[in-house]
Amino acid sequence: MLATGALAAAPAQAATAPSIVAKGGYVMNNATAKTLYTKAADTKRSTGSTTKIMTAKVVLAQSNLNLDKKVTIQKAYSDYVVSKNASQAHLIVGDKVTVRQLLYGLMLPSGCDAAYALADTYGSGSTRAARVKSFIGKMNKAATDLGLRNTKFDSFDGIGNGNNYSTPRDLTKIASSAMKNSTFRTIVKTKKYTAKTITKTGSTRTMAAWTNTNGLLSSYSGTIGVKTGSGPEAKYCLVFAATRNGKTVIGTVLASTSIAQREADAKKLLNYGFATAG
């Protein structure tokens, strides 16, 4: 009788763990932090722009944060994205942009210029280099505070200097922590955002709309975030989260082979996550 009872309690058809192209993957139940899927989940890899999840998290954790504070865009930010051939929000030198707008510019088009502006604003020090170094220090302290042992940041945007890495498990935990902030949640589920900035002469500039690089927002029902990443070393990465029937599943794929493939990998893992989240 006991054996029959045990069998009856098992699901009729157990979900089979999917095969993904990405070299690393991790999924967890966001509410319970229960692990649902792993593939090389603790192997350190380059993270590309998924780094910016931590950039946003550090900014949003500042005490007495004023999201309407205006930041003047410096030539250094523009020169930086040009020199690195980096993804950008196309911020205009001399424009005054609010911190809230910078966060949208950071997370939707993955603007490295927005990342630089935020690091320069929220790091401490008398020089830009010192402030950036201080901000990256805050990113690493936040990782340590979360108990992450396989994560290190040496940049504010994922364009690392050879020492910027994390793992699927760690990135998922960073994202889960960031998603506790309502401003972060609102930003990462936004498909399009149009910023109105203030020019040098005091007039209003309506920026070209920023489109979220996370294709899951349009192609996977229930998607609520989080962030894409790519790069020569990182390949194609995606930190993803979706809510269905009151359950939120969150996870990461690192080093997939294309934009389409990272999304296909993520969808497989989300489907599996919802099937096994309990």
Short mmCIF file of N, CA and C in Angstrom, two decimals, residues 80-185:
data_model
loop_
_atom_site.label_atom_id
_atom_site.label_comp_id
_atom_site.label_asym_id
_atom_site.label_seq_id
_atom_site.Cartn_x
_atom_site.Cartn_y
_atom_site.Cartn_z
N TYR A 80 34.14 57.32 -24.73
CA TYR A 80 34.32 55.94 -24.27
C TYR A 80 33.56 54.95 -25.15
N VAL A 81 32.28 55.21 -25.40
CA VAL A 81 31.50 54.25 -26.19
C VAL A 81 31.99 54.19 -27.63
N VAL A 82 32.47 55.31 -28.14
CA VAL A 82 33.02 55.32 -29.51
C VAL A 82 34.30 54.49 -29.55
N SER A 83 35.18 54.71 -28.56
CA SER A 83 36.47 54.01 -28.55
C SER A 83 36.29 52.50 -28.36
N LYS A 84 35.25 52.10 -27.63
CA LYS A 84 35.01 50.67 -27.36
C LYS A 84 34.05 50.04 -28.37
N ASN A 85 33.51 50.87 -29.27
CA ASN A 85 32.48 50.41 -30.20
C ASN A 85 31.36 49.70 -29.42
N ALA A 86 30.94 50.36 -28.34
CA ALA A 86 30.04 49.74 -27.37
C ALA A 86 28.59 50.10 -27.64
N SER A 87 27.68 49.27 -27.12
CA SER A 87 26.25 49.59 -27.20
C SER A 87 26.01 50.87 -26.42
N GLN A 88 25.11 51.71 -26.92
CA GLN A 88 24.93 53.01 -26.28
C GLN A 88 23.49 53.49 -26.31
N ALA A 89 23.22 54.45 -25.42
CA ALA A 89 21.91 55.08 -25.37
C ALA A 89 21.90 56.37 -26.21
N HIS A 90 23.03 56.68 -26.84
CA HIS A 90 23.19 57.86 -27.69
C HIS A 90 22.89 59.15 -26.92
N LEU A 91 23.42 59.20 -25.70
CA LEU A 91 23.27 60.40 -24.87
C LEU A 91 24.08 61.53 -25.50
N ILE A 92 23.54 62.76 -25.41
CA ILE A 92 24.17 63.92 -26.05
C ILE A 92 24.99 64.70 -25.03
N VAL A 93 26.25 64.96 -25.35
CA VAL A 93 27.14 65.70 -24.45
C VAL A 93 26.52 67.06 -24.12
N GLY A 94 26.50 67.37 -22.82
CA GLY A 94 25.94 68.65 -22.36
C GLY A 94 24.49 68.55 -21.92
N ASP A 95 23.78 67.51 -22.37
CA ASP A 95 22.38 67.33 -21.95
C ASP A 95 22.31 66.98 -20.46
N LYS A 96 21.25 67.42 -19.84
CA LYS A 96 20.97 67.02 -18.45
C LYS A 96 19.94 65.88 -18.50
N VAL A 97 20.32 64.76 -17.90
CA VAL A 97 19.51 63.54 -17.96
C VAL A 97 19.25 63.08 -16.52
N THR A 98 18.03 62.70 -16.20
CA THR A 98 17.75 62.27 -14.83
C THR A 98 18.33 60.87 -14.58
N VAL A 99 18.53 60.56 -13.32
CA VAL A 99 19.03 59.23 -12.94
C VAL A 99 18.06 58.15 -13.41
N ARG A 100 16.77 58.43 -13.29
CA ARG A 100 15.76 57.47 -13.76
C ARG A 100 15.94 57.19 -15.26
N GLN A 101 16.11 58.27 -16.03
CA GLN A 101 16.33 58.11 -17.47
C GLN A 101 17.62 57.35 -17.76
N LEU A 102 18.66 57.62 -16.99
CA LEU A 102 19.93 56.90 -17.17
C LEU A 102 19.74 55.40 -16.91
N LEU A 103 18.92 55.06 -15.94
CA LEU A 103 18.66 53.64 -15.65
C LEU A 103 17.92 52.97 -16.81
N TYR A 104 16.99 53.68 -17.43
CA TYR A 104 16.33 53.13 -18.62
C TYR A 104 17.34 53.00 -19.76
N GLY A 105 18.19 54.01 -19.92
CA GLY A 105 19.21 53.97 -20.97
C GLY A 105 20.24 52.87 -20.75
N LEU A 106 20.44 52.52 -19.49
CA LEU A 106 21.34 51.44 -19.11
C LEU A 106 20.75 50.08 -19.45
N MET A 107 19.48 49.89 -19.08
CA MET A 107 18.89 48.54 -19.13
C MET A 107 18.17 48.20 -20.43
N LEU A 108 17.63 49.18 -21.15
CA LEU A 108 16.88 48.87 -22.37
C LEU A 108 17.79 48.73 -23.60
N PRO A 109 18.48 49.83 -24.02
CA PRO A 109 19.40 49.68 -25.16
C PRO A 109 20.78 49.23 -24.71
N SER A 110 20.95 49.00 -23.40
CA SER A 110 22.23 48.55 -22.84
C SER A 110 23.32 49.59 -23.03
N GLY A 111 22.97 50.83 -22.71
CA GLY A 111 23.89 51.94 -22.94
C GLY A 111 25.10 51.96 -22.01
N CYS A 112 26.28 51.78 -22.62
CA CYS A 112 27.52 51.87 -21.84
C CYS A 112 27.81 53.32 -21.46
N ASP A 113 27.28 54.27 -22.25
CA ASP A 113 27.41 55.69 -21.89
C ASP A 113 26.59 55.98 -20.63
N ALA A 114 25.40 55.39 -20.54
CA ALA A 114 24.57 55.56 -19.34
C ALA A 114 25.24 54.91 -18.13
N ALA A 115 25.87 53.75 -18.36
CA ALA A 115 26.58 53.06 -17.27
C ALA A 115 27.72 53.92 -16.74
N TYR A 116 28.46 54.52 -17.66
CA TYR A 116 29.59 55.38 -17.27
C TYR A 116 29.08 56.58 -16.47
N ALA A 117 28.00 57.20 -16.95
CA ALA A 117 27.44 58.36 -16.25
C ALA A 117 27.02 58.00 -14.82
N LEU A 118 26.41 56.83 -14.66
CA LEU A 118 25.97 56.40 -13.33
C LEU A 118 27.15 56.08 -12.42
N ALA A 119 28.17 55.42 -12.97
CA ALA A 119 29.36 55.09 -12.17
C ALA A 119 30.08 56.37 -11.73
N ASP A 120 30.16 57.34 -12.64
CA ASP A 120 30.82 58.61 -12.34
C ASP A 120 30.03 59.40 -11.29
N THR A 121 28.72 59.26 -11.32
CA THR A 121 27.85 60.00 -10.39
C THR A 121 27.82 59.37 -9.00
N TYR A 122 27.84 58.03 -8.94
CA TYR A 122 27.64 57.35 -7.65
C TYR A 122 28.88 56.70 -7.07
N GLY A 123 30.02 56.90 -7.73
CA GLY A 123 31.29 56.55 -7.09
C GLY A 123 31.78 57.76 -6.32
N SER A 124 32.73 57.56 -5.41
CA SER A 124 33.26 58.72 -4.69
C SER A 124 34.73 58.93 -5.02
N GLY A 125 35.14 60.17 -5.02
CA GLY A 125 36.54 60.50 -5.35
C GLY A 125 36.63 61.82 -6.06
N SER A 126 37.83 62.37 -6.14
CA SER A 126 38.01 63.71 -6.71
C SER A 126 38.27 63.66 -8.22
N THR A 127 38.53 62.47 -8.75
CA THR A 127 38.73 62.35 -10.20
C THR A 127 37.74 61.33 -10.75
N ARG A 128 37.50 61.41 -12.06
CA ARG A 128 36.57 60.46 -12.68
C ARG A 128 37.08 59.03 -12.51
N ALA A 129 38.36 58.84 -12.70
CA ALA A 129 38.94 57.49 -12.56
C ALA A 129 38.73 56.95 -11.15
N ALA A 130 38.90 57.81 -10.16
CA ALA A 130 38.71 57.38 -8.76
C ALA A 130 37.25 57.04 -8.51
N ARG A 131 36.35 57.84 -9.06
CA ARG A 131 34.92 57.59 -8.85
C ARG A 131 34.49 56.27 -9.50
N VAL A 132 34.99 56.02 -10.70
CA VAL A 132 34.65 54.77 -11.39
C VAL A 132 35.18 53.57 -10.61
N LYS A 133 36.41 53.69 -10.13
CA LYS A 133 37.02 52.61 -9.33
C LYS A 133 36.20 52.37 -8.06
N SER A 134 35.78 53.45 -7.43
CA SER A 134 34.97 53.35 -6.21
C SER A 134 33.63 52.67 -6.50
N PHE A 135 33.02 53.01 -7.65
CA PHE A 135 31.73 52.42 -8.00
C PHE A 135 31.87 50.91 -8.25
N ILE A 136 32.92 50.53 -8.97
CA ILE A 136 33.15 49.10 -9.23
C ILE A 136 33.39 48.37 -7.90
N GLY A 137 34.05 49.06 -6.97
CA GLY A 137 34.22 48.51 -5.62
C GLY A 137 32.89 48.24 -4.94
N LYS A 138 31.93 49.15 -5.15
CA LYS A 138 30.58 48.96 -4.58
C LYS A 138 29.90 47.76 -5.22
N MET A 139 30.13 47.55 -6.51
CA MET A 139 29.55 46.40 -7.21
C MET A 139 30.09 45.10 -6.60
N ASN A 140 31.40 45.07 -6.36
CA ASN A 140 32.01 43.87 -5.78
C ASN A 140 31.58 43.65 -4.33
N LYS A 141 31.40 44.74 -3.59
CA LYS A 141 30.92 44.60 -2.20
C LYS A 141 29.50 44.03 -2.19
N ALA A 142 28.68 44.49 -3.13
CA ALA A 142 27.30 43.99 -3.22
C ALA A 142 27.29 42.50 -3.52
N ALA A 143 28.20 42.06 -4.38
CA ALA A 143 28.31 40.63 -4.69
C ALA A 143 28.72 39.84 -3.45
N THR A 144 29.69 40.37 -2.70
CA THR A 144 30.15 39.72 -1.47
C THR A 144 29.01 39.66 -0.45
N ASP A 145 28.26 40.77 -0.34
CA ASP A 145 27.14 40.83 0.61
C ASP A 145 26.06 39.79 0.29
N LEU A 146 25.96 39.42 -1.00
CA LEU A 146 25.00 38.39 -1.40
C LEU A 146 25.57 36.98 -1.21
N GLY A 147 26.82 36.91 -0.76
CA GLY A 147 27.45 35.61 -0.52
C GLY A 147 27.95 34.94 -1.79
N LEU A 148 28.19 35.72 -2.83
CA LEU A 148 28.62 35.16 -4.12
C LEU A 148 30.14 35.03 -4.16
N ARG A 149 30.60 33.83 -4.44
CA ARG A 149 32.05 33.58 -4.41
C ARG A 149 32.67 33.48 -5.79
N ASN A 150 31.83 33.41 -6.82
CA ASN A 150 32.35 33.20 -8.17
C ASN A 150 32.08 34.39 -9.09
N THR A 151 31.96 35.57 -8.48
CA THR A 151 31.65 36.77 -9.24
C THR A 151 32.68 37.85 -8.95
N LYS A 152 33.16 38.51 -10.02
CA LYS A 152 34.06 39.65 -9.84
C LYS A 152 33.78 40.65 -10.95
N PHE A 153 33.75 41.91 -10.59
CA PHE A 153 33.55 42.97 -11.58
C PHE A 153 34.79 43.82 -11.68
N ASP A 154 35.21 44.11 -12.92
CA ASP A 154 36.28 45.08 -13.09
C ASP A 154 35.83 46.18 -14.06
N SER A 155 34.52 46.22 -14.30
CA SER A 155 33.97 47.28 -15.14
C SER A 155 32.54 47.57 -14.69
N PHE A 156 32.04 48.73 -15.12
CA PHE A 156 30.67 49.15 -14.75
C PHE A 156 29.66 48.71 -15.80
N ASP A 157 30.14 48.11 -16.90
CA ASP A 157 29.23 47.81 -18.01
C ASP A 157 29.44 46.44 -18.63
N GLY A 158 30.44 45.68 -18.17
CA GLY A 158 30.70 44.36 -18.74
C GLY A 158 31.81 44.35 -19.77
N ILE A 159 32.27 45.54 -20.18
CA ILE A 159 33.45 45.58 -21.06
C ILE A 159 34.65 45.49 -20.13
N GLY A 160 34.97 44.26 -19.78
CA GLY A 160 35.96 44.03 -18.72
C GLY A 160 37.38 44.16 -19.21
N ASN A 161 38.28 44.12 -18.25
CA ASN A 161 39.71 44.14 -18.54
C ASN A 161 40.31 42.79 -18.18
N GLY A 162 39.56 41.73 -18.52
CA GLY A 162 40.05 40.38 -18.29
C GLY A 162 39.69 39.81 -16.94
N ASN A 163 39.02 40.60 -16.11
CA ASN A 163 38.71 40.12 -14.76
C ASN A 163 37.28 40.44 -14.38
N ASN A 164 36.39 40.27 -15.35
CA ASN A 164 34.97 40.54 -15.12
C ASN A 164 34.23 39.24 -15.40
N TYR A 165 33.75 38.59 -14.35
CA TYR A 165 33.14 37.27 -14.57
C TYR A 165 32.07 36.99 -13.51
N SER A 166 31.22 36.05 -13.85
CA SER A 166 30.24 35.54 -12.90
C SER A 166 29.85 34.14 -13.37
N THR A 167 28.78 33.61 -12.79
CA THR A 167 28.29 32.28 -13.15
C THR A 167 26.78 32.36 -13.34
N PRO A 168 26.18 31.36 -13.99
CA PRO A 168 24.73 31.38 -14.12
C PRO A 168 24.01 31.46 -12.77
N ARG A 169 24.51 30.73 -11.79
CA ARG A 169 23.86 30.75 -10.46
C ARG A 169 24.00 32.13 -9.81
N ASP A 170 25.20 32.68 -9.83
CA ASP A 170 25.43 33.98 -9.19
C ASP A 170 24.64 35.09 -9.87
N LEU A 171 24.64 35.12 -11.19
CA LEU A 171 23.90 36.16 -11.91
C LEU A 171 22.40 36.08 -11.62
N THR A 172 21.90 34.87 -11.52
CA THR A 172 20.48 34.69 -11.19
C THR A 172 20.18 35.25 -9.80
N LYS A 173 21.09 35.03 -8.87
CA LYS A 173 20.90 35.56 -7.51
C LYS A 173 20.98 37.08 -7.48
N ILE A 174 21.89 37.65 -8.29
CA ILE A 174 21.99 39.12 -8.38
C ILE A 174 20.67 39.68 -8.93
N ALA A 175 20.17 39.04 -9.99
CA ALA A 175 18.93 39.52 -10.61
C ALA A 175 17.74 39.37 -9.65
N SER A 176 17.68 38.27 -8.94
CA SER A 176 16.60 38.03 -7.99
C SER A 176 16.60 39.11 -6.91
N SER A 177 17.80 39.47 -6.46
CA SER A 177 17.93 40.52 -5.45
C SER A 177 17.51 41.87 -6.03
N ALA A 178 17.96 42.16 -7.25
CA ALA A 178 17.62 43.44 -7.90
C ALA A 178 16.12 43.56 -8.12
N MET A 179 15.46 42.43 -8.42
CA MET A 179 14.02 42.44 -8.70
C MET A 179 13.17 42.75 -7.47
N LYS A 180 13.80 42.81 -6.30
CA LYS A 180 13.06 43.21 -5.09
C LYS A 180 12.77 44.71 -5.11
N ASN A 181 13.49 45.44 -5.98
CA ASN A 181 13.31 46.89 -6.07
C ASN A 181 12.25 47.22 -7.13
N SER A 182 11.23 47.96 -6.75
CA SER A 182 10.09 48.20 -7.66
C SER A 182 10.50 49.01 -8.89
N THR A 183 11.42 49.95 -8.72
CA THR A 183 11.89 50.74 -9.88
C THR A 183 12.60 49.83 -10.88
N PHE A 184 13.45 48.95 -10.37
CA PHE A 184 14.15 48.00 -11.24
C PHE A 184 13.14 47.13 -11.99
N ARG A 185 12.16 46.60 -11.27
CA ARG A 185 11.15 45.74 -11.90
C ARG A 185 10.41 46.47 -13.02
#
